[in-house]
């Protein structure tokens, strides 16, 4: 068992052998690498179509696939134990992808996350638990995982990482209060957070969010070209 997956020896790891799709240049030759995390009932292929829509051809794309198209079985607001071992397996999968990029000489500043819905929740929770200066973090209709009152005493600093949060309000799955709480927590961890709320928007991604994503990705590319 790969120790970077974050699973204790002998524990089930339901997402361990799922495929990981790739698009664009190799990470070593790209200005940055974007990790695309799909939502419940969706798939990695769908996230790669979003990558194309964003016009992010200069970025390497990595899209992991969840077992059964679901990262964890219950709501992200459910008690943490009720979503195990799937949640730890999913977080461990992201950890192994990041560890692989770092081992290949890709700096944290060249790693971007983009998740939608359940994938946004997973992404935001991973980033909070593994605080570094990432290139950017995009959470579209999602928030930190756990029931109301979950302690948010994450160690470390996001050190100025730009974070974009976009969400409908009201949303059938993601209460706006949790997205707002996520903004507060990530700001406390020294991220630069922009939150956009879209009253009455369905559970989807809108054109304004796509435009914000494109602008953010362009800034990441420009910053990393400047570092070369």
Coordinates of C-alpha atoms in Angstrom, one line a residue:
X1 CA 0.0 0.0 0.0
X2 CA 1.3 3.4 -0.9
X3 CA 1.9 5.3 2.3
X4 CA 1.3 8.7 0.6
X5 CA -2.4 7.7 0.4
X6 CA -2.8 8.6 4.0
X7 CA -4.6 5.3 4.9
X8 CA -3.4 3.3 7.9
X9 CA -2.2 -0.2 7.1
X10 CA -5.1 -2.6 6.7
X11 CA -7.8 0.0 6.3
X12 CA -10.1 -0.1 3.2
X13 CA -9.0 2.4 0.5
X14 CA -11.9 2.4 -1.9
X15 CA -10.6 5.0 -4.3
X16 CA -7.0 3.5 -4.5
X17 CA -7.2 1.9 -7.9
X18 CA -9.4 4.3 -9.7
X19 CA -8.1 5.9 -13.0
X20 CA -6.6 9.3 -13.2
X21 CA -7.1 11.2 -16.5
X22 CA -4.6 13.7 -17.9
X23 CA -4.7 16.4 -20.6
X24 CA -2.5 19.1 -21.9
X25 CA 1.3 19.2 -21.6
X26 CA 3.3 17.2 -19.1
X27 CA 3.5 19.0 -15.7
X28 CA 7.2 19.4 -16.0
X29 CA 6.7 21.4 -19.2
X30 CA 3.6 23.4 -18.1
X31 CA 3.3 26.8 -16.5
X32 CA 1.1 25.1 -13.9
X33 CA -0.9 21.9 -13.2
X34 CA -4.6 22.0 -12.4
X35 CA -6.2 19.2 -10.4
X36 CA -9.8 18.9 -11.4
X37 CA -12.1 17.2 -8.8
X38 CA -15.6 16.1 -10.0
X39 CA -18.8 16.2 -8.1
X40 CA -21.2 13.5 -6.9
X41 CA -22.5 11.4 -9.8
X42 CA -20.1 13.1 -12.3
X43 CA -16.8 11.9 -13.6
X44 CA -13.2 12.8 -14.4
X45 CA -14.0 13.0 -18.2
X46 CA -16.6 15.7 -17.5
X47 CA -14.0 17.8 -15.6
X48 CA -11.6 17.6 -18.5
X49 CA -14.4 19.1 -20.7
X50 CA -14.5 22.0 -18.2
X51 CA -10.7 22.4 -18.6
X52 CA -11.2 22.8 -22.3
X53 CA -13.9 25.4 -21.7
X54 CA -11.6 27.4 -19.5
X55 CA -9.1 27.6 -22.3
X56 CA -6.3 26.4 -20.0
X57 CA -4.2 24.6 -22.7
X58 CA -1.0 25.9 -21.1
X59 CA -1.8 24.1 -17.9
X60 CA -1.3 20.3 -17.4
X61 CA -4.6 18.8 -16.2
X62 CA -5.0 15.9 -13.8
X63 CA -8.6 14.6 -13.1
X64 CA -9.0 11.8 -10.6
X65 CA -12.0 9.5 -10.8
X66 CA -14.0 8.5 -7.7
X67 CA -15.1 4.9 -7.1
X68 CA -18.8 4.8 -8.1
X69 CA -18.6 8.4 -9.1
X70 CA -18.9 9.5 -5.5
X71 CA -16.1 10.6 -3.2
X72 CA -18.1 9.9 0.0
X73 CA -21.6 8.5 0.5
X74 CA -23.4 11.1 2.6
X75 CA -23.8 14.9 2.8
X76 CA -20.6 16.8 3.5
X77 CA -22.5 18.2 6.5
X78 CA -22.9 14.6 8.0
X79 CA -20.7 13.4 10.9
X80 CA -17.2 12.8 9.6
X81 CA -17.2 9.1 10.7
X82 CA -20.3 8.4 8.6
X83 CA -18.4 9.2 5.4
X84 CA -15.5 6.9 6.2
X85 CA -13.4 5.2 4.9
X86 CA -14.3 7.0 1.6
X87 CA -13.5 10.5 2.8
X88 CA -10.0 9.5 4.1
X89 CA -9.4 7.6 0.9
X90 CA -10.4 10.5 -1.3
X91 CA -8.2 13.0 0.7
X92 CA -5.4 10.5 0.5
X93 CA -5.8 10.3 -3.2
X94 CA -5.3 14.0 -3.6
X95 CA -2.4 13.9 -1.2
X96 CA -0.7 11.2 -3.4
X97 CA -1.3 13.3 -6.6
X98 CA 0.3 16.4 -4.9
X99 CA 3.2 14.4 -3.5
X100 CA 3.9 13.0 -7.0
X101 CA 4.0 16.5 -8.5
X102 CA 6.3 17.7 -5.7
X103 CA 8.6 14.7 -6.2
X104 CA 8.8 15.6 -9.9
X105 CA 10.0 19.1 -9.1
X106 CA 6.7 20.9 -9.5
X107 CA 6.6 23.7 -6.9
X108 CA 3.4 24.3 -4.8
X109 CA 3.0 27.6 -6.6
X110 CA 2.5 25.7 -9.8
X111 CA -0.4 23.6 -8.4
X112 CA -4.0 24.7 -8.9
X113 CA -7.1 23.0 -7.5
X114 CA -10.6 23.3 -9.1
X115 CA -13.5 21.3 -7.6
X116 CA -17.3 21.5 -8.2
X117 CA -19.9 20.6 -5.6
X118 CA -18.8 17.4 -3.7
X119 CA -15.4 17.9 -5.5
X120 CA -15.2 21.5 -4.2
X121 CA -15.9 20.3 -0.6
X122 CA -13.2 17.7 -0.9
X123 CA -10.7 20.2 -2.5
X124 CA -11.3 22.8 0.2
X125 CA -11.0 20.4 3.0
X126 CA -7.8 19.0 1.5
X127 CA -6.3 22.4 1.1
X128 CA -7.2 23.4 4.7
X129 CA -5.6 20.2 6.0
X130 CA -2.5 20.6 3.9
X131 CA -1.8 24.3 4.0
X132 CA 0.8 25.6 1.6
X133 CA 1.2 28.4 -0.9
X134 CA -0.6 26.9 -3.8
X135 CA -1.0 28.6 -7.2
X136 CA -4.7 29.0 -6.7
X137 CA -7.8 27.2 -5.3
X138 CA -11.2 27.3 -6.9
X139 CA -14.2 25.9 -5.0
X140 CA -17.4 26.1 -7.0
X141 CA -20.5 25.5 -4.8
X142 CA -18.7 23.8 -1.9
X143 CA -17.4 24.3 1.6
X144 CA -15.3 22.7 4.4
X145 CA -16.5 19.2 5.4
X146 CA -18.2 18.2 8.7
X147 CA -21.3 19.0 10.7
X148 CA -22.0 22.5 12.1
X149 CA -19.7 23.2 15.0
X150 CA -16.8 21.1 13.6
X151 CA -13.5 22.5 15.0
X152 CA -11.6 24.4 12.3
X153 CA -8.2 24.6 14.0
X154 CA -6.2 23.6 10.9
X155 CA -2.4 24.1 11.4
X156 CA -0.3 26.0 8.9
X157 CA -0.7 28.9 6.5
X158 CA -2.0 29.2 2.9
X159 CA 0.5 32.1 2.7
X160 CA -1.4 34.3 0.3
X161 CA -2.9 31.6 -1.9
X162 CA -5.6 33.1 -4.1
X163 CA -8.9 31.3 -3.4
X164 CA -12.1 31.8 -5.5
X165 CA -15.5 30.6 -4.0
X166 CA -18.6 30.8 -6.1
X167 CA -22.0 29.5 -5.0
X168 CA -25.7 29.6 -5.5
X169 CA -27.9 30.8 -2.7
X170 CA -30.0 29.1 -1.7
X171 CA -28.4 25.8 -2.9
X172 CA -30.1 22.4 -2.3
X173 CA -26.9 20.8 -1.1
X174 CA -24.5 23.6 0.1
X175 CA -25.8 26.1 2.7
X176 CA -24.5 29.6 2.1
X177 CA -23.5 29.8 5.8
X178 CA -21.0 27.0 5.3
X179 CA -19.4 28.7 2.3
X180 CA -19.2 31.9 4.3
X181 CA -17.6 30.0 7.2
X182 CA -15.1 28.5 4.7
X183 CA -14.2 32.0 3.5
X184 CA -13.6 33.1 7.2
X185 CA -11.5 30.0 8.0
X186 CA -9.3 30.3 4.8
X187 CA -8.8 34.0 5.3
X188 CA -7.7 33.3 8.9
X189 CA -5.2 30.8 7.3
X190 CA -3.8 33.8 5.3
X191 CA -5.5 32.9 1.9
X192 CA -6.7 35.8 -0.3
X193 CA -10.3 34.8 -0.7
X194 CA -12.9 36.1 -3.1
X195 CA -16.5 34.9 -2.5
X196 CA -19.2 35.5 -5.1
X197 CA -22.8 34.6 -4.2
X198 CA -25.4 34.1 -7.0
X199 CA -29.0 34.4 -5.7
X200 CA -31.4 31.9 -7.3
X201 CA -28.7 30.1 -9.4
X202 CA -29.3 26.4 -10.0
X203 CA -26.7 23.8 -8.7
X204 CA -24.4 24.5 -11.6
X205 CA -21.4 26.6 -12.8
X206 CA -22.3 29.9 -14.5
X207 CA -20.5 32.1 -17.0
X208 CA -19.4 34.7 -14.4
X209 CA -17.6 31.9 -12.4
X210 CA -16.0 30.6 -15.6
X211 CA -14.7 34.1 -16.4
X212 CA -13.3 34.5 -12.8
X213 CA -11.6 31.1 -13.2
X214 CA -10.0 32.1 -16.6
X215 CA -8.7 35.4 -15.1
X216 CA -7.3 33.6 -12.1
X217 CA -5.6 30.9 -14.2
X218 CA -4.1 33.6 -16.4
X219 CA -2.6 35.2 -13.3
X220 CA -1.1 31.9 -12.2
X221 CA 0.4 31.3 -15.6
X222 CA 1.8 34.9 -15.8
X223 CA 3.3 34.6 -12.2
X224 CA 5.0 31.3 -13.0
X225 CA 6.4 32.5 -16.3
X226 CA 7.9 35.4 -14.4
X227 CA 9.5 32.9 -12.0
X228 CA 11.2 31.0 -14.8

